[in-house]
Amino acid sequence: MTDSRPLQGESPVAQLDVTISACEDGTFQKRGHKTRILSPEEAEKLAKEQVLVSDFKQQKLEKEAQKNWDLFYKRNSTNFFKDRHWTTREFEELKACREFEDQKLTILEAGCGVGNCLFPLLEEDLNIFAYACDFSPRAVEYVKQNPLYDAQRCKAFQCDLTKDNILENVPSDSVDVVTLIFVLSAVHPEKMHLVLHNLYKVLKPGKCVLFRDYGLYDHAMLRFKSANKLGENFYVRQDGTRSYFFTDDFLAELFLSMGFEQVVNEYVLRETVNKKEGLSVPRVFLQSKFRKPQRET
């Protein structure tokens, strides 16, 4: 289960304390610590959209969450998302956590989807062993069918991190890095802590969860209609899959409540330009690192 969907739309004003870096595709992204400022039109639109989806439908969506993601992958196969070759650039811990250059690294990709992040990592770094799990059985099968899948270097398995015990597939305190990239947003906010509890169990003391997901007031959030609102910052798409949009405070409180320490937790504003339409689309992500504390001696 992994999601970072391309969008088109209008560009509002955004005010952040930022540093600017160039991306491989020629766009630019800005890092900062302040919530993006809405334009008056956007603020008015959000203020009007207060009617929530009925409790009956919300319960149905929760019950059918796995089925809806399986149908998503049935429709789109492995063709929806691009491979993510930016991961090692954005998360230097994938290399920096080694004590020596050729050290074997064990990672867990939670919510691996069809392997768009997993396989570029395995190709780039031959000293990685990866556990990879996903909510969707169909997505896991696509991973296993990939020509790059090698059981000597990767173990893919189906897992609902909100209720399954990940220790059935991954040993306790065995993982150097957990990646949680565009995954937690698809989980009901009341169950997110269950995911983090599972990840905490397999992460080595002193090691990090690397997080990237939708941030508050991302363009995807502003495109939703009132009929799609499930709760505060929580929406459902037409295909039944859901998306939460994080604030830095909410995410920090969530991780800290589960025993993690905050390393980095910041908004990333990315401008995506559609030259043909003359549009500049603001994407807002939250990019963070949370560490499992070292054990006291």
CSV table of C-alpha atoms in Angstrom, one decimal:
chain,number,residue,atom,x,y,z
A,1,MET,CA,0.0,0.0,0.0
A,2,THR,CA,1.8,3.1,-1.2
A,3,ASP,CA,0.6,6.3,-2.7
A,4,SER,CA,1.9,9.6,-4.1
A,5,ARG,CA,-0.4,10.6,-6.8
A,6,PRO,CA,0.4,13.2,-9.5
A,7,LEU,CA,-1.9,16.2,-9.7
A,8,GLN,CA,-2.6,19.3,-11.6
A,9,GLY,CA,-4.2,22.5,-10.3
A,10,GLU,CA,-3.8,26.2,-9.4
A,11,SER,CA,-0.9,27.6,-7.4
A,12,PRO,CA,-1.8,29.4,-4.2
A,13,VAL,CA,0.6,31.5,-2.1
A,14,ALA,CA,2.8,29.6,0.2
A,15,GLN,CA,5.0,31.1,3.0
A,16,LEU,CA,7.6,28.9,4.6
A,17,ASP,CA,11.0,29.4,6.2
A,18,VAL,CA,12.8,27.3,3.6
A,19,THR,CA,15.9,25.9,2.0
A,20,ILE,CA,15.6,25.2,-1.8
A,21,SER,CA,17.0,22.2,-3.6
A,22,ALA,CA,16.8,21.1,-7.2
A,23,CYS,CA,15.2,17.7,-8.0
A,24,GLU,CA,16.2,15.3,-10.7
A,25,ASP,CA,13.2,16.2,-12.9
A,26,GLY,CA,14.0,19.9,-12.9
A,27,THR,CA,11.4,21.0,-10.3
A,28,PHE,CA,12.3,22.5,-7.0
A,29,GLN,CA,11.4,21.7,-3.5
A,30,LYS,CA,11.5,23.8,-0.3
A,31,ARG,CA,12.0,22.6,3.2
A,32,GLY,CA,10.6,24.5,6.1
A,33,HIS,CA,8.9,24.3,9.5
A,34,LYS,CA,5.8,26.3,9.1
A,35,THR,CA,2.4,25.2,7.9
A,36,ARG,CA,1.6,26.3,4.4
A,37,ILE,CA,-0.6,29.5,4.2
A,38,LEU,CA,-3.9,29.1,2.4
A,39,SER,CA,-5.1,31.6,-0.1
A,40,PRO,CA,-8.5,33.3,0.9
A,41,GLU,CA,-10.3,31.2,-1.7
A,42,GLU,CA,-8.8,27.9,-0.4
A,43,ALA,CA,-9.6,28.9,3.2
A,44,GLU,CA,-13.2,29.6,2.3
A,45,LYS,CA,-13.6,26.3,0.4
A,46,LEU,CA,-12.3,24.3,3.4
A,47,ALA,CA,-14.5,26.2,5.8
A,48,LYS,CA,-17.6,25.3,3.9
A,49,GLU,CA,-16.8,21.6,3.7
A,50,GLN,CA,-17.7,20.4,7.2
A,51,VAL,CA,-20.3,17.7,6.4
A,52,LEU,CA,-18.8,14.2,7.0
A,53,VAL,CA,-19.4,10.9,5.3
A,54,SER,CA,-22.0,8.9,7.3
A,55,ASP,CA,-20.9,6.6,10.0
A,56,PHE,CA,-22.4,3.7,8.1
A,57,LYS,CA,-20.3,4.4,5.1
A,58,GLN,CA,-17.2,5.1,7.2
A,59,GLN,CA,-17.6,1.7,8.9
A,60,LYS,CA,-18.0,0.1,5.5
A,61,LEU,CA,-14.8,1.8,4.1
A,62,GLU,CA,-12.9,0.5,7.1
A,63,LYS,CA,-14.2,-3.0,6.7
A,64,GLU,CA,-13.4,-3.0,3.0
A,65,ALA,CA,-10.0,-1.2,3.1
A,66,GLN,CA,-8.0,-4.2,2.1
A,67,LYS,CA,-10.4,-5.1,-0.7
A,68,ASN,CA,-10.3,-1.5,-2.1
A,69,TRP,CA,-6.5,-1.5,-2.2
A,70,ASP,CA,-6.5,-4.9,-3.9
A,71,LEU,CA,-8.9,-3.6,-6.5
A,72,PHE,CA,-6.6,-0.6,-7.0
A,73,TYR,CA,-3.7,-2.8,-7.8
A,74,LYS,CA,-5.9,-5.0,-10.0
A,75,ARG,CA,-6.9,-2.0,-12.1
A,76,ASN,CA,-3.5,-0.4,-12.2
A,77,SER,CA,-1.1,-3.4,-12.1
A,78,THR,CA,2.4,-2.2,-11.6
A,79,ASN,CA,2.0,0.8,-13.9
A,80,PHE,CA,0.5,3.5,-11.6
A,81,PHE,CA,3.6,4.8,-9.7
A,82,LYS,CA,7.0,5.6,-10.9
A,83,ASP,CA,10.1,4.0,-9.4
A,84,ARG,CA,11.4,6.1,-6.6
A,85,HIS,CA,15.1,6.7,-7.3
A,86,TRP,CA,15.2,9.7,-4.9
A,87,THR,CA,15.0,7.7,-1.7
A,88,THR,CA,18.8,7.6,-0.9
A,89,ARG,CA,19.1,11.3,-1.8
A,90,GLU,CA,16.4,12.3,0.6
A,91,PHE,CA,17.2,9.8,3.4
A,92,GLU,CA,21.0,9.7,3.9
A,93,GLU,CA,20.5,7.3,6.8
A,94,LEU,CA,20.2,4.5,4.2
A,95,LYS,CA,23.9,4.8,3.9
A,96,ALA,CA,25.0,6.8,6.9
A,97,CYS,CA,23.7,4.3,9.5
A,98,ARG,CA,26.5,1.9,8.5
A,99,GLU,CA,29.5,1.6,10.9
A,100,PHE,CA,31.7,0.6,7.9
A,101,GLU,CA,31.3,0.9,4.2
A,102,ASP,CA,30.4,-2.6,3.2
A,103,GLN,CA,28.3,-3.4,6.2
A,104,LYS,CA,25.2,-5.5,5.4
A,105,LEU,CA,22.1,-3.4,6.0
A,106,THR,CA,18.7,-4.8,7.0
A,107,ILE,CA,15.7,-2.7,6.1
A,108,LEU,CA,11.9,-3.0,6.3
A,109,GLU,CA,9.8,-1.3,3.8
A,110,ALA,CA,6.4,-1.0,5.5
A,111,GLY,CA,3.7,-0.7,2.8
A,112,CYS,CA,5.9,-1.7,-0.2
A,113,GLY,CA,3.2,-1.5,-2.8
A,114,VAL,CA,4.5,-3.2,-6.0
A,115,GLY,CA,8.1,-2.3,-5.2
A,116,ASN,CA,8.6,1.1,-6.7
A,117,CYS,CA,10.9,2.1,-3.8
A,118,LEU,CA,12.2,-1.4,-2.9
A,119,PHE,CA,13.7,-2.4,-6.2
A,120,PRO,CA,15.7,0.8,-6.9
A,121,LEU,CA,17.2,0.4,-3.4
A,122,LEU,CA,18.2,-3.2,-4.0
A,123,GLU,CA,19.7,-2.3,-7.4
A,124,GLU,CA,21.7,0.7,-6.0
A,125,ASP,CA,23.0,-1.0,-2.9
A,126,LEU,CA,24.1,-4.7,-3.1
A,127,ASN,CA,24.6,-4.9,0.7
A,128,ILE,CA,21.0,-4.6,1.6
A,129,PHE,CA,18.6,-7.3,2.7
A,130,ALA,CA,15.0,-6.0,2.6
A,131,TYR,CA,11.9,-7.1,4.4
A,132,ALA,CA,8.9,-5.8,2.4
A,133,CYS,CA,5.2,-6.0,3.5
A,134,ASP,CA,1.9,-4.7,2.3
A,135,PHE,CA,-1.7,-4.6,3.2
A,136,SER,CA,-2.7,-5.9,-0.3
A,137,PRO,CA,-2.0,-9.5,-1.1
A,138,ARG,CA,-2.1,-8.6,-4.8
A,139,ALA,CA,0.6,-6.0,-4.4
A,140,VAL,CA,2.8,-8.5,-2.6
A,141,GLU,CA,2.4,-11.0,-5.5
A,142,TYR,CA,3.4,-8.3,-8.0
A,143,VAL,CA,6.6,-7.8,-5.9
A,144,LYS,CA,7.4,-11.5,-5.9
A,145,GLN,CA,6.8,-11.7,-9.7
A,146,ASN,CA,9.2,-8.9,-10.4
A,147,PRO,CA,12.3,-10.2,-12.3
A,148,LEU,CA,14.5,-8.3,-9.7
A,149,TYR,CA,13.0,-10.2,-6.8
A,150,ASP,CA,15.6,-12.4,-5.2
A,151,ALA,CA,14.6,-14.4,-2.1
A,152,GLN,CA,18.3,-14.3,-1.0
A,153,ARG,CA,18.0,-10.5,-0.7
A,154,CYS,CA,14.4,-9.8,0.0
A,155,LYS,CA,11.4,-11.3,1.9
A,156,ALA,CA,8.0,-10.0,0.8
A,157,PHE,CA,4.9,-10.9,2.8
A,158,GLN,CA,1.3,-9.7,3.3
A,159,CYS,CA,0.7,-7.9,6.6
A,160,ASP,CA,-2.0,-5.7,8.1
A,161,LEU,CA,0.2,-3.6,10.4
A,162,THR,CA,-2.9,-2.5,12.4
A,163,LYS,CA,-3.6,-6.0,13.6
A,164,ASP,CA,-1.1,-8.7,12.4
A,165,ASN,CA,2.0,-9.4,14.5
A,166,ILE,CA,5.0,-8.5,12.3
A,167,LEU,CA,7.3,-10.7,14.5
A,168,GLU,CA,5.9,-13.6,12.6
A,169,ASN,CA,8.0,-12.5,9.6
A,170,VAL,CA,10.7,-10.2,11.0
A,171,PRO,CA,12.8,-10.9,14.1
A,172,SER,CA,12.7,-8.6,17.1
A,173,ASP,CA,15.3,-5.8,17.1
A,174,SER,CA,16.7,-6.8,13.8
A,175,VAL,CA,16.1,-3.9,11.4
A,176,ASP,CA,18.5,-1.0,10.7
A,177,VAL,CA,16.1,1.2,8.9
A,178,VAL,CA,12.3,1.2,8.5
A,179,THR,CA,10.9,3.2,5.5
A,180,LEU,CA,7.3,4.4,5.9
A,181,ILE,CA,6.7,6.3,2.6
A,182,PHE,CA,3.2,7.4,1.6
A,183,VAL,CA,1.7,4.6,3.7
A,184,LEU,CA,0.5,5.8,7.1
A,185,SER,CA,-1.9,8.3,5.4
A,186,ALA,CA,-4.0,5.4,4.1
A,187,VAL,CA,-4.6,4.1,7.7
A,188,HIS,CA,-7.5,5.3,9.9
A,189,PRO,CA,-6.0,7.9,12.3
A,190,GLU,CA,-7.3,5.9,15.3
A,191,LYS,CA,-5.2,2.9,14.2
A,192,MET,CA,-2.0,4.6,13.2
A,193,HIS,CA,-0.4,3.9,16.6
A,194,LEU,CA,-0.9,0.2,16.1
A,195,VAL,CA,1.3,0.4,12.9
A,196,LEU,CA,4.0,2.3,14.9
A,197,HIS,CA,3.9,-0.3,17.7
A,198,ASN,CA,4.6,-3.1,15.2
A,199,LEU,CA,7.5,-1.1,13.6
A,200,TYR,CA,9.0,-0.4,17.1
A,201,LYS,CA,9.3,-4.1,17.8
A,202,VAL,CA,11.5,-4.9,14.9
A,203,LEU,CA,13.7,-1.8,14.8
A,204,LYS,CA,17.1,-2.0,16.5
A,205,PRO,CA,17.7,0.4,19.4
A,206,GLY,CA,19.2,3.7,18.1
A,207,LYS,CA,17.9,3.2,14.6
A,208,CYS,CA,15.3,5.2,12.7
A,209,VAL,CA,11.9,5.1,10.9
A,210,LEU,CA,12.2,7.3,7.7
A,211,PHE,CA,8.8,8.9,7.0
A,212,ARG,CA,7.4,10.8,4.0
A,213,ASP,CA,3.7,11.4,3.4
A,214,TYR,CA,1.1,14.0,2.6
A,215,GLY,CA,1.3,17.3,4.5
A,216,LEU,CA,-1.5,19.6,5.6
A,217,TYR,CA,-2.9,21.7,2.7
A,218,ASP,CA,-1.3,19.6,0.0
A,219,HIS,CA,-3.0,20.2,-3.4
A,220,ALA,CA,-4.6,16.7,-3.2
A,221,MET,CA,-6.4,17.7,0.0
A,222,LEU,CA,-7.8,20.9,-1.5
A,223,ARG,CA,-9.2,19.0,-4.5
A,224,PHE,CA,-11.5,16.8,-2.4
A,225,LYS,CA,-15.2,17.7,-2.2
A,226,SER,CA,-17.3,17.9,1.0
A,227,ALA,CA,-18.9,14.5,0.1
A,228,ASN,CA,-15.4,12.9,0.5
A,229,LYS,CA,-14.6,14.1,4.0
A,230,LEU,CA,-14.3,11.5,6.7
A,231,GLY,CA,-12.9,13.6,9.5
A,232,GLU,CA,-10.3,16.3,10.3
A,233,ASN,CA,-7.7,16.1,7.5
A,234,PHE,CA,-9.0,12.7,6.5
A,235,TYR,CA,-10.7,12.0,3.1
A,236,VAL,CA,-11.9,9.1,0.8
A,237,ARG,CA,-11.2,8.9,-2.9
A,238,GLN,CA,-13.7,7.7,-5.5
A,239,ASP,CA,-12.1,4.2,-5.5
A,240,GLY,CA,-12.6,3.8,-1.8
A,241,THR,CA,-9.0,4.3,-0.7
A,242,ARG,CA,-8.4,6.9,2.0
A,243,SER,CA,-5.9,9.6,2.7
A,244,TYR,CA,-4.9,11.6,5.8
A,245,PHE,CA,-3.0,14.8,5.6
A,246,PHE,CA,-0.5,15.3,8.4
A,247,THR,CA,0.6,18.2,10.5
A,248,ASP,CA,4.0,18.1,12.0
A,249,ASP,CA,2.5,18.4,15.5
A,250,PHE,CA,0.2,15.5,15.0
A,251,LEU,CA,2.9,13.3,13.6
A,252,ALA,CA,5.4,14.1,16.4
A,253,GLU,CA,2.8,13.4,19.1
A,254,LEU,CA,1.9,10.1,17.4
A,255,PHE,CA,5.5,8.9,17.3
A,256,LEU,CA,6.5,10.2,20.7
A,257,SER,CA,3.5,8.5,22.3
A,258,MET,CA,4.8,5.2,21.0
A,259,GLY,CA,8.3,5.7,22.5
A,260,PHE,CA,10.2,7.1,19.6
A,261,GLU,CA,12.5,10.1,19.7
A,262,GLN,CA,12.2,12.9,17.1
A,263,VAL,CA,15.2,13.5,14.9
A,264,VAL,CA,13.8,15.6,12.1
A,265,ASN,CA,10.2,16.5,11.3
A,266,GLU,CA,9.6,19.1,8.6
A,267,TYR,CA,7.3,20.2,5.8
A,268,VAL,CA,8.6,19.9,2.2
A,269,LEU,CA,6.9,22.1,-0.4
A,270,ARG,CA,7.3,20.9,-3.9
A,271,GLU,CA,6.2,22.9,-7.0
A,272,THR,CA,5.2,20.8,-9.9
A,273,VAL,CA,4.9,22.7,-13.1
A,274,ASN,CA,2.6,21.8,-16.1
A,275,LYS,CA,4.1,23.9,-18.9
A,276,LYS,CA,1.4,22.9,-21.4
A,277,GLU,CA,-1.4,24.1,-19.1
A,278,GLY,CA,0.6,27.0,-17.6
A,279,LEU,CA,-0.1,25.7,-14.1
A,280,SER,CA,2.1,25.5,-11.0
A,281,VAL,CA,0.8,22.8,-8.6
A,282,PRO,CA,1.9,23.0,-4.9
A,283,ARG,CA,2.5,19.6,-3.2
A,284,VAL,CA,3.1,19.6,0.5
A,285,PHE,CA,4.7,16.6,2.2
A,286,LEU,CA,5.9,15.9,5.7
A,287,GLN,CA,9.4,14.3,5.8
A,288,SER,CA,10.6,13.0,9.1
A,289,LYS,CA,12.9,10.7,11.0
A,290,PHE,CA,12.1,9.2,14.4
A,291,ARG,CA,14.5,7.1,16.3
A,292,LYS,CA,14.0,4.1,18.7
A,293,PRO,CA,15.9,5.0,21.8
A,294,GLN,CA,19.1,3.3,22.8
A,295,ARG,CA,18.7,0.8,25.6
A,296,GLU,CA,20.0,2.1,29.0
A,297,THR,CA,23.1,0.2,30.2
